[in-house]
Amino acid sequence: MQGNSRRWDAVLFDVDGTLIDSLEVIVEGLGATYDRFLGLSVPREEILAVIGRPLREQVGHFSPLPLSEDQSREMIEFAVQAFAQRKALEHEFAPAVEALRVCKAAGLKTAVVTSKSQPELDLFLQEFSGATALDAAVCASHVVPPKPDPESALLACRLLGILPERTVMIGDSVFDVRCARSAGCFSVAAAYGSAPREALEAETPDVLVESPEALLEWVGLTLAQREPAHA
């Protein structure tokens, strides 16, 4: 990985698969939801393919018929409970969280941009050790449509008062890379999350990192060495 001399003003982080390892929580929770409401045993690789989308889209993805509002709400409530029951399977990617702190210490504005709903985001922020290093948080409840549409990233930039072209967006899914590119942000793909490396490479991100440790190294070499902003 090479550094980039371009000056950045903000960094946007995805949550699941980027800052926290929640893969098994999501796979098992969604699997239980599909089994309970749809009578389906969905293969793991197919569940992985929908990670990165909002929960409302995830619960209805494999339904043979469109879900009613009541059905969707009931499945979402069940899935959230299923995730909470499996919380012990989740842990933070410590080097990635440290990368967030390094960005904040370097004077960069920071935010999370996630496909979680507002209740899911609230629960995450209550327990996230890096919460005090965040200046803003954007979730799927704040935008229509969510990632991969650019609106999530653009909203985060507006909240931070930063131009998208001066913003780095880091995420582990193809939806993150597409969102970043459409918004005009510099994209960093985290190849240690849910998406296969080859799928991320096919999206041609600006940078691809192989591990949380590699992300921290890249941040230290590239973002923490930035020039001070002009007055």
XYZ file of N, CA and C in Angstrom:
693
model
N 0.844 -1.201 0.000
C 0.000 0.000 0.000
C 0.871 1.240 0.000
N 0.465 2.228 -0.762
C 1.200 3.464 -0.818
C 0.376 4.571 -0.192
N 1.074 5.545 0.342
C 0.406 6.704 0.894
C -0.076 7.610 -0.217
N -0.876 8.596 0.151
C -1.408 9.547 -0.811
C -1.220 10.925 -0.227
N -0.599 11.820 -0.979
C -0.263 13.137 -0.455
C -1.451 14.092 -0.443
N -2.557 13.663 -1.038
C -3.733 14.523 -1.069
C -4.245 14.789 0.339
N -4.671 15.990 0.583
C -5.146 16.360 1.919
C -6.618 15.989 2.064
N -6.952 15.295 3.127
C -8.329 14.903 3.446
C -8.810 15.669 4.662
N -10.102 15.828 4.770
C -10.687 16.537 5.904
C -11.606 15.664 6.747
N -12.048 14.522 6.205
C -12.998 13.686 6.938
C -12.850 12.227 6.532
N -13.249 11.343 7.445
C -13.233 9.899 7.185
C -14.561 9.306 7.647
N -15.183 8.546 6.758
C -16.435 7.865 7.057
C -16.167 6.375 7.185
N -16.643 5.770 8.253
C -16.442 4.342 8.503
C -17.772 3.603 8.436
N -17.799 2.493 7.713
C -18.883 1.538 7.842
C -18.759 0.890 9.223
N -19.788 0.198 9.670
C -19.757 -0.431 11.001
C -19.527 -1.940 10.906
N -20.559 -2.685 10.491
C -20.458 -4.150 10.461
C -19.443 -4.601 9.423
N -18.467 -5.394 9.880
C -17.447 -5.897 8.983
C -16.282 -4.955 8.775
N -16.382 -3.744 9.332
C -15.312 -2.753 9.198
C -14.760 -2.365 10.565
N -15.635 -1.880 11.446
C -15.229 -1.558 12.811
C -15.488 -2.704 13.778
N -16.519 -3.502 13.504
C -16.839 -4.626 14.383
C -17.002 -5.910 13.576
N -16.607 -7.009 14.186
C -16.787 -8.328 13.590
C -18.121 -8.872 14.076
N -19.147 -8.628 13.298
C -20.506 -9.046 13.645
C -21.035 -10.073 12.664
N -20.141 -10.656 11.888
C -20.554 -11.529 10.797
C -21.411 -12.693 11.277
N -20.954 -13.412 12.303
C -21.699 -14.585 12.761
C -23.023 -14.189 13.398
N -23.041 -13.041 14.065
C -24.289 -12.546 14.653
C -25.330 -12.339 13.556
N -24.920 -11.700 12.474
C -25.850 -11.395 11.388
C -26.264 -12.658 10.644
N -25.291 -13.512 10.321
C -25.598 -14.736 9.576
C -26.555 -15.622 10.367
N -26.254 -15.842 11.642
C -27.117 -16.700 12.451
C -28.478 -16.055 12.716
N -28.482 -14.740 12.975
C -29.739 -14.056 13.256
C -30.664 -14.018 12.055
N -30.100 -13.719 10.883
C -30.923 -13.720 9.677
C -31.370 -15.135 9.329
N -30.471 -16.099 9.505
C -30.833 -17.489 9.234
C -32.010 -17.937 10.070
N -32.001 -17.573 11.342
C -33.109 -17.926 12.233
C -34.400 -17.228 11.806
N -34.272 -16.003 11.315
C -35.443 -15.238 10.869
C -36.067 -15.859 9.621
N -35.226 -16.225 8.656
C -35.742 -16.851 7.439
C -36.412 -18.197 7.757
N -35.823 -18.936 8.672
C -36.388 -20.228 9.052
C -37.738 -20.049 9.742
N -37.808 -19.078 10.647
C -39.025 -18.865 11.432
C -40.185 -18.365 10.582
N -39.936 -17.406 9.694
C -41.028 -16.751 8.976
C -41.230 -17.243 7.544
N -40.182 -17.713 6.914
C -40.290 -18.137 5.520
C -40.165 -19.640 5.349
N -39.784 -20.334 6.437
C -39.589 -21.775 6.348
C -38.432 -22.144 5.439
N -37.430 -21.258 5.366
C -36.299 -21.470 4.465
C -35.008 -21.663 5.239
N -34.188 -22.576 4.762
C -32.828 -22.728 5.268
C -31.901 -22.133 4.212
N -31.593 -20.857 4.367
C -30.825 -20.130 3.355
C -29.342 -20.415 3.536
N -28.647 -20.820 2.483
C -27.207 -21.105 2.593
C -26.431 -19.879 3.076
N -25.371 -20.148 3.799
C -24.546 -19.092 4.375
C -24.069 -18.094 3.323
N -23.593 -18.594 2.183
C -23.045 -17.693 1.172
C -24.110 -16.759 0.599
N -25.363 -17.205 0.598
C -26.438 -16.341 0.109
C -26.796 -15.268 1.139
N -26.707 -15.627 2.416
C -26.924 -14.617 3.463
C -25.808 -13.582 3.420
N -24.577 -14.038 3.234
C -23.443 -13.108 3.158
C -23.646 -12.080 2.053
N -24.290 -12.492 0.968
C -24.461 -11.603 -0.180
C -25.401 -10.439 0.103
N -26.273 -10.547 1.128
C -27.200 -9.458 1.428
C -26.715 -8.584 2.576
N -25.600 -8.973 3.203
C -25.041 -8.158 4.281
C -24.535 -6.847 3.685
N -24.847 -5.764 4.344
C -24.520 -4.441 3.834
C -25.747 -3.680 3.388
N -26.866 -4.412 3.241
C -28.135 -3.765 2.917
C -28.921 -3.522 4.218
N -29.875 -2.599 4.211
C -30.693 -2.360 5.409
C -31.457 -3.612 5.806
N -31.783 -3.725 7.082
C -32.461 -4.907 7.602
C -33.811 -5.123 6.918
N -34.512 -4.049 6.601
C -35.806 -4.182 5.923
C -35.639 -4.925 4.591
N -34.581 -4.628 3.859
C -34.321 -5.308 2.592
C -33.835 -6.737 2.834
N -33.046 -6.937 3.866
C -32.522 -8.271 4.163
C -33.635 -9.251 4.487
N -34.579 -8.844 5.332
C -35.604 -9.802 5.768
C -36.528 -10.196 4.622
N -36.708 -9.317 3.659
C -37.615 -9.633 2.558
C -36.936 -10.186 1.327
N -35.619 -10.279 1.356
C -34.883 -10.619 0.136
C -35.241 -11.996 -0.421
N -35.455 -12.967 0.451
C -35.701 -14.337 0.001
C -37.179 -14.719 0.028
N -38.036 -13.765 0.339
C -39.460 -14.060 0.377
C -40.003 -14.258 -1.039
N -40.757 -15.322 -1.286
C -41.301 -15.548 -2.630
C -42.361 -14.522 -3.019
N -42.954 -13.854 -2.016
C -43.972 -12.840 -2.264
C -43.596 -11.556 -1.513
N -44.026 -10.401 -2.003
C -43.747 -9.149 -1.281
C -44.326 -9.200 0.135
N -43.585 -8.671 1.076
C -44.042 -8.659 2.462
C -44.957 -7.467 2.716
N -45.960 -7.671 3.539
C -46.779 -6.550 3.985
C -45.988 -5.763 5.034
N -46.467 -4.575 5.355
C -45.791 -3.767 6.374
C -45.751 -4.508 7.713
N -46.843 -5.164 8.070
C -46.894 -5.900 9.330
C -45.919 -7.078 9.326
N -45.863 -7.811 8.210
C -44.934 -8.934 8.116
C -43.489 -8.459 8.215
N -43.176 -7.399 7.507
C -41.828 -6.853 7.522
C -41.446 -6.392 8.921
N -42.355 -5.686 9.587
C -42.083 -5.189 10.931
C -41.867 -6.346 11.905
N -42.684 -7.392 11.800
C -42.545 -8.541 12.692
C -41.216 -9.253 12.460
N -40.814 -9.402 11.201
C -39.538 -10.057 10.905
C -38.356 -9.218 11.391
N -38.459 -7.897 11.231
C -37.387 -7.020 11.699
C -37.244 -7.114 13.212
N -38.368 -7.076 13.919
C -38.323 -7.171 15.385
C -37.710 -8.491 15.817
N -38.077 -9.579 15.147
C -37.522 -10.888 15.479
C -36.022 -10.915 15.205
N -35.618 -10.363 14.064
C -34.198 -10.370 13.702
C -33.372 -9.570 14.701
N -33.865 -8.409 15.106
C -33.138 -7.592 16.080
C -32.971 -8.353 17.394
N -34.016 -9.056 17.824
C -33.923 -9.873 19.036
C -32.923 -11.014 18.846
N -32.931 -11.613 17.651
C -31.996 -12.696 17.363
C -30.558 -12.199 17.395
N -30.330 -10.988 16.889
C -28.984 -10.406 16.947
C -28.567 -10.179 18.399
N -29.489 -9.636 19.201
C -29.179 -9.332 20.595
C -28.854 -10.603 21.378
N -29.547 -11.688 21.071
C -29.301 -12.958 21.754
C -27.915 -13.530 21.420
N -27.369 -13.115 20.292
C -26.069 -13.632 19.846
C -24.959 -12.599 20.010
N -25.196 -11.575 20.807
C -24.254 -10.461 20.953
C -22.878 -10.923 21.404
N -22.824 -12.024 22.145
C -21.542 -12.519 22.645
C -20.613 -12.951 21.509
N -21.174 -13.197 20.334
C -20.356 -13.604 19.187
C -19.661 -12.415 18.533
N -20.055 -11.213 18.903
C -19.550 -9.986 18.270
C -18.358 -9.419 19.028
N -17.400 -8.872 18.306
C -16.299 -8.149 18.946
C -15.781 -7.058 18.017
N -15.126 -6.093 18.598
C -14.572 -5.004 17.812
C -13.286 -5.444 17.111
N -13.052 -4.890 15.930
C -11.741 -5.008 15.297
C -10.871 -3.920 15.927
N -10.091 -4.289 16.928
C -9.353 -3.288 17.708
C -8.477 -2.374 16.840
N -7.718 -2.897 15.867
C -6.905 -1.993 15.041
C -7.752 -1.028 14.218
N -8.923 -1.460 13.776
C -9.799 -0.576 13.006
C -10.352 0.536 13.892
N -10.710 0.199 15.128
C -11.185 1.216 16.066
C -10.056 2.193 16.391
N -8.844 1.669 16.499
C -7.692 2.543 16.721
C -7.468 3.454 15.522
N -7.721 2.948 14.317
C -7.611 3.780 13.114
C -8.582 4.954 13.188
N -9.790 4.693 13.683
C -10.760 5.771 13.891
C -10.205 6.806 14.856
N -9.639 6.357 15.957
C -9.083 7.280 16.955
C -7.912 8.077 16.386
N -7.087 7.429 15.575
C -5.957 8.110 14.945
C -6.459 9.228 14.033
N -7.511 8.946 13.284
C -8.095 9.967 12.409
C -8.571 11.164 13.223
N -9.273 10.882 14.311
C -9.786 11.950 15.164
C -8.643 12.768 15.757
N -7.596 12.084 16.237
C -6.455 12.764 16.847
C -5.702 13.612 15.829
N -5.766 13.234 14.561
C -5.082 13.980 13.504
C -5.871 15.208 13.063
N -7.038 15.425 13.651
C -7.830 16.597 13.322
C -8.850 16.387 12.226
N -9.034 15.152 11.814
C -10.030 14.845 10.788
C -11.417 14.743 11.417
N -12.439 15.129 10.682
C -13.804 14.879 11.093
C -14.113 13.401 10.847
N -14.932 12.815 11.703
C -15.203 11.379 11.591
C -16.693 11.095 11.731
N -17.128 10.034 11.063
C -18.524 9.609 11.168
C -18.630 8.139 10.825
N -19.677 7.503 11.314
C -20.033 6.180 10.828
C -21.183 6.344 9.844
N -21.137 5.548 8.781
C -22.207 5.513 7.775
C -22.586 4.047 7.629
N -23.739 3.686 8.147
C -24.103 2.281 8.280
C -25.485 2.002 7.713
N -25.702 0.746 7.337
C -27.023 0.301 6.898
C -27.881 -0.158 8.069
N -27.389 -0.041 9.297
C -28.195 -0.333 10.462
C -29.379 0.625 10.531
N -30.459 0.200 11.188
C -31.579 1.087 11.471
C -31.238 1.932 12.695
N -32.087 2.919 13.010
C -31.821 3.771 14.165
C -31.737 2.983 15.477
N -32.673 2.056 15.757
C -32.534 1.280 17.002
C -31.238 0.472 17.043
N -30.855 -0.112 15.907
C -29.599 -0.865 15.862
C -28.405 0.057 16.073
N -28.438 1.234 15.472
C -27.348 2.201 15.628
C -27.242 2.660 17.074
N -28.381 2.947 17.707
C -28.368 3.389 19.105
C -27.716 2.342 20.000
N -28.078 1.075 19.795
C -27.501 -0.002 20.596
C -25.999 -0.114 20.352
N -25.596 -0.002 19.098
C -24.170 -0.060 18.771
C -23.398 1.058 19.469
N -23.894 2.286 19.384
C -23.169 3.424 19.953
C -23.075 3.340 21.472
N -24.076 2.737 22.117
C -24.042 2.582 23.574
C -22.873 1.705 24.020
N -22.490 0.760 23.176
C -21.481 -0.229 23.566
C -20.147 -0.040 22.852
N -20.081 0.830 21.862
C -18.889 0.973 21.039
C -17.816 1.780 21.763
N -16.626 1.219 21.897
C -15.557 1.881 22.650
C -15.027 3.123 21.947
N -15.257 3.233 20.647
C -14.768 4.388 19.903
C -15.803 5.477 19.699
N -16.924 5.405 20.404
C -18.027 6.348 20.179
C -17.603 7.801 20.396
N -16.721 8.045 21.359
C -16.320 9.427 21.643
C -15.435 10.014 20.550
N -14.957 9.172 19.647
C -14.131 9.663 18.534
C -14.970 10.006 17.306
N -16.291 9.919 17.422
C -17.173 10.184 16.292
C -17.794 11.572 16.384
N -17.865 12.252 15.243
C -18.516 13.551 15.166
C -19.952 13.440 14.667
N -20.270 12.350 13.981
C -21.618 12.184 13.426
C -21.872 10.714 13.149
N -23.140 10.380 12.967
C -23.526 9.006 12.634
C -24.731 9.050 11.708
N -24.641 8.302 10.618
C -25.725 8.225 9.643
C -26.116 6.761 9.477
N -27.417 6.478 9.508
C -27.893 5.110 9.333
C -28.978 5.065 8.271
N -29.477 3.859 7.997
C -30.472 3.676 6.943
C -31.780 4.395 7.255
N -32.057 4.645 8.538
C -33.288 5.349 8.908
C -33.258 6.822 8.521
N -32.080 7.347 8.203
C -31.927 8.777 7.914
C -32.052 9.112 6.440
N -32.018 8.108 5.570
C -31.952 8.387 4.132
C -32.892 7.478 3.343
N -33.299 7.980 2.191
C -34.044 7.179 1.218
C -33.502 7.573 -0.155
N -32.892 6.650 -0.875
C -32.587 5.269 -0.486
C -31.248 5.175 0.242
N -30.987 4.029 0.894
C -29.726 3.831 1.619
C -28.603 3.392 0.677
N -27.444 3.028 1.245
C -26.352 2.501 0.427
C -26.852 1.334 -0.424
N -26.416 1.230 -1.677
C -25.280 1.908 -2.310
C -25.567 3.285 -2.888
N -26.791 3.811 -2.732
C -27.049 5.182 -3.150
C -26.101 6.120 -2.400
N -25.649 7.200 -3.018
C -24.669 8.080 -2.368
C -25.217 8.921 -1.237
N -26.532 8.958 -1.031
C -27.112 9.903 -0.077
C -26.573 9.736 1.343
N -26.281 8.502 1.767
C -25.750 8.300 3.123
C -24.425 9.033 3.304
N -23.537 8.875 2.342
C -22.237 9.546 2.412
C -22.393 11.055 2.280
N -23.272 11.487 1.382
C -23.470 12.925 1.184
C -24.062 13.579 2.432
N -24.991 12.875 3.097
C -25.563 13.404 4.336
C -24.488 13.524 5.402
N -23.639 12.506 5.527
C -22.554 12.560 6.508
C -21.642 13.751 6.226
N -21.325 13.982 4.965
C -20.475 15.118 4.610
C -21.145 16.436 4.979
N -22.454 16.533 4.748
C -23.166 17.756 5.116
C -23.157 17.962 6.623
N -23.375 16.892 7.373
C -23.360 17.002 8.837
C -21.991 17.432 9.352
N -20.944 16.973 8.673
C -19.577 17.308 9.082
C -19.104 18.640 8.520
N -19.831 19.171 7.538
C -19.411 20.412 6.905
C -18.197 20.240 6.020
N -18.080 19.078 5.389
C -16.905 18.732 4.585
C -17.349 18.360 3.174
N -16.560 18.730 2.169
C -16.858 18.361 0.795
C -16.593 16.874 0.570
N -17.427 16.186 -0.218
C -17.195 14.763 -0.482
C -15.829 14.462 -1.079
N -15.328 15.347 -1.938
C -14.037 15.096 -2.569
C -12.870 15.219 -1.596
N -13.129 15.713 -0.400
C -12.102 15.768 0.653
C -12.362 14.719 1.739
N -13.136 13.695 1.354
C -13.577 12.689 2.322
C -13.168 11.289 1.891
N -12.709 10.502 2.851
C -12.398 9.088 2.652
C -13.541 8.268 3.224
N -13.971 7.244 2.493
C -15.012 6.343 3.000
C -14.468 4.924 3.035
N -14.578 4.277 4.194
C -14.015 2.949 4.418
C -15.139 1.961 4.695
N -15.172 0.850 3.960
C -16.203 -0.152 4.179
C -15.832 -1.496 3.596
N -16.557 -2.526 4.032
C -16.194 -3.895 3.648
C -17.083 -4.492 2.574
N -18.091 -3.763 2.108
C -19.007 -4.333 1.120
C -18.929 -3.587 -0.203
N -19.418 -4.244 -1.257
C -19.462 -3.580 -2.561
C -20.385 -2.369 -2.500
N -21.373 -2.391 -1.603
C -22.292 -1.268 -1.473
C -21.571 -0.033 -0.933
N -20.593 -0.255 -0.051
C -19.802 0.858 0.472
C -18.961 1.489 -0.632
N -18.318 0.651 -1.437
C -17.477 1.160 -2.520
C -18.327 1.927 -3.530
N -19.474 1.389 -3.883
C -20.357 2.061 -4.843
C -20.883 3.379 -4.284
N -21.231 3.369 -3.005
C -21.706 4.583 -2.350
C -20.625 5.659 -2.377
N -19.411 5.280 -2.007
C -18.295 6.226 -1.987
C -18.047 6.805 -3.374
N -17.999 5.924 -4.367
C -17.707 6.372 -5.727
C -18.791 7.320 -6.239
N -20.057 6.975 -6.009
C -21.158 7.812 -6.483
C -21.184 9.168 -5.781
N -20.747 9.190 -4.520
C -20.739 10.438 -3.758
C -19.532 11.311 -4.075
N -18.527 10.732 -4.729
C -17.315 11.480 -5.025
C -16.270 11.392 -3.932
N -16.420 10.408 -3.030
C -15.446 10.192 -1.959
C -14.335 9.245 -2.421
N -13.215 9.281 -1.728
C -12.119 8.341 -1.932
C -12.496 7.043 -1.228
N -12.465 5.926 -1.934
C -12.968 4.669 -1.365
C -11.840 3.750 -0.912
N -11.998 3.229 0.296
C -11.095 2.229 0.850
C -11.908 0.983 1.145
N -11.595 -0.121 0.482
C -12.314 -1.378 0.676
C -11.594 -2.229 1.716
N -12.337 -2.672 2.708
C -11.798 -3.531 3.766
C -12.097 -4.982 3.407
N -11.059 -5.721 3.002
C -11.243 -7.091 2.500
C -11.265 -8.133 3.613
N -11.508 -7.692 4.848
C -11.569 -8.633 5.970
C -12.997 -8.798 6.490
N -13.987 -8.263 5.756
C -15.371 -8.334 6.196
C -16.169 -9.394 5.475
N -17.387 -9.051 5.071
C -18.295 -10.057 4.520
C -18.094 -10.327 3.039
N -17.615 -9.359 2.295
C -17.532 -9.510 0.843
C -16.265 -10.252 0.421
N -16.353 -11.122 -0.576
C -15.145 -11.768 -1.104
C -14.200 -10.723 -1.686
N -12.916 -10.983 -1.560
C -11.913 -10.036 -2.051
C -12.127 -9.736 -3.532
N -12.426 -10.776 -4.321
C -12.573 -10.576 -5.761
C -13.770 -9.680 -6.093
N -14.821 -9.744 -5.259
C -15.979 -8.875 -5.480
C -15.611 -7.417 -5.229
N -14.806 -7.179 -4.193
C -14.354 -5.818 -3.900
C -13.418 -5.315 -4.993
N -12.509 -6.173 -5.435
C -11.578 -5.771 -6.491
C -12.321 -5.389 -7.756
N -13.413 -6.091 -8.055
C -14.192 -5.815 -9.260
C -14.825 -4.429 -9.232
N -14.981 -3.873 -8.027
C -15.545 -2.530 -7.890
C -14.482 -1.443 -8.037
N -13.229 -1.828 -8.197
C -12.082 -0.921 -8.360
C -12.048 0.188 -7.311
N -11.956 -0.175 -6.026
C -11.811 0.862 -4.999
C -10.470 1.575 -5.163
N -10.338 2.743 -4.582
C -9.077 3.478 -4.665
C -7.964 2.773 -3.900
N -8.321 2.139 -2.786
C -7.367 1.381 -1.970
C -8.084 0.144 -1.450
N -7.384 -0.967 -1.345
C -7.922 -2.174 -0.726
C -6.966 -2.607 0.376
N -7.498 -2.817 1.580
C -6.686 -3.271 2.707
C -7.108 -4.678 3.091
N -6.149 -5.502 3.464
C -6.394 -6.923 3.699
C -6.838 -7.255 5.118
N -6.577 -6.365 6.066
C -6.828 -6.690 7.471
C -7.032 -5.406 8.263
N -7.596 -5.511 9.482
C -7.698 -4.324 10.337
C -6.331 -3.709 10.620
N -5.317 -4.568 10.759
C -3.960 -4.064 10.997
C -3.457 -3.256 9.806
N -3.778 -3.739 8.597
C -3.378 -3.020 7.393
C -4.117 -1.692 7.269
N -5.374 -1.672 7.706
C -6.122 -0.415 7.701
C -5.466 0.595 8.625
N -5.116 0.171 9.828
C -4.464 1.064 10.781
C -3.141 1.580 10.215
N -2.388 0.707 9.578
C -1.113 1.123 8.979
C -1.349 2.166 7.889
N -2.338 1.912 7.022
C -2.618 2.850 5.934
C -3.065 4.209 6.475
N -3.917 4.176 7.482
C -4.377 5.428 8.088
C -3.200 6.199 8.674
N -2.318 5.499 9.371
C -1.169 6.159 9.975
C -0.233 6.775 8.951
N -0.046 6.081 7.831
C 0.870 6.560 6.797
C 0.252 7.631 5.909
N -1.067 7.579 5.744
C -1.726 8.428 4.747
C -2.543 9.552 5.365
N -3.407 9.229 6.284
C -4.332 10.224 6.801
C -3.751 11.013 7.974
N -2.990 10.347 8.824
C -2.439 11.030 9.994
C -1.287 11.959 9.631
N -0.778 11.845 8.399
C 0.334 12.678 7.961
C -0.122 13.836 7.094
N -1.409 14.129 7.118
C -1.941 15.138 6.227
C -1.416 16.535 6.561
N -1.463 17.416 5.567
C -1.095 18.799 5.771
C -2.218 19.513 6.526
N -1.877 20.515 7.343
C -2.941 21.245 8.019
C -3.806 22.002 7.034
N -5.077 22.140 7.359
C -5.995 22.865 6.494
C -5.602 24.331 6.426
N -5.821 24.939 5.278
C -5.520 26.354 5.119
C -6.561 27.193 5.858
N -6.132 28.308 6.351
C -7.053 29.203 7.056
C -8.005 29.873 6.067
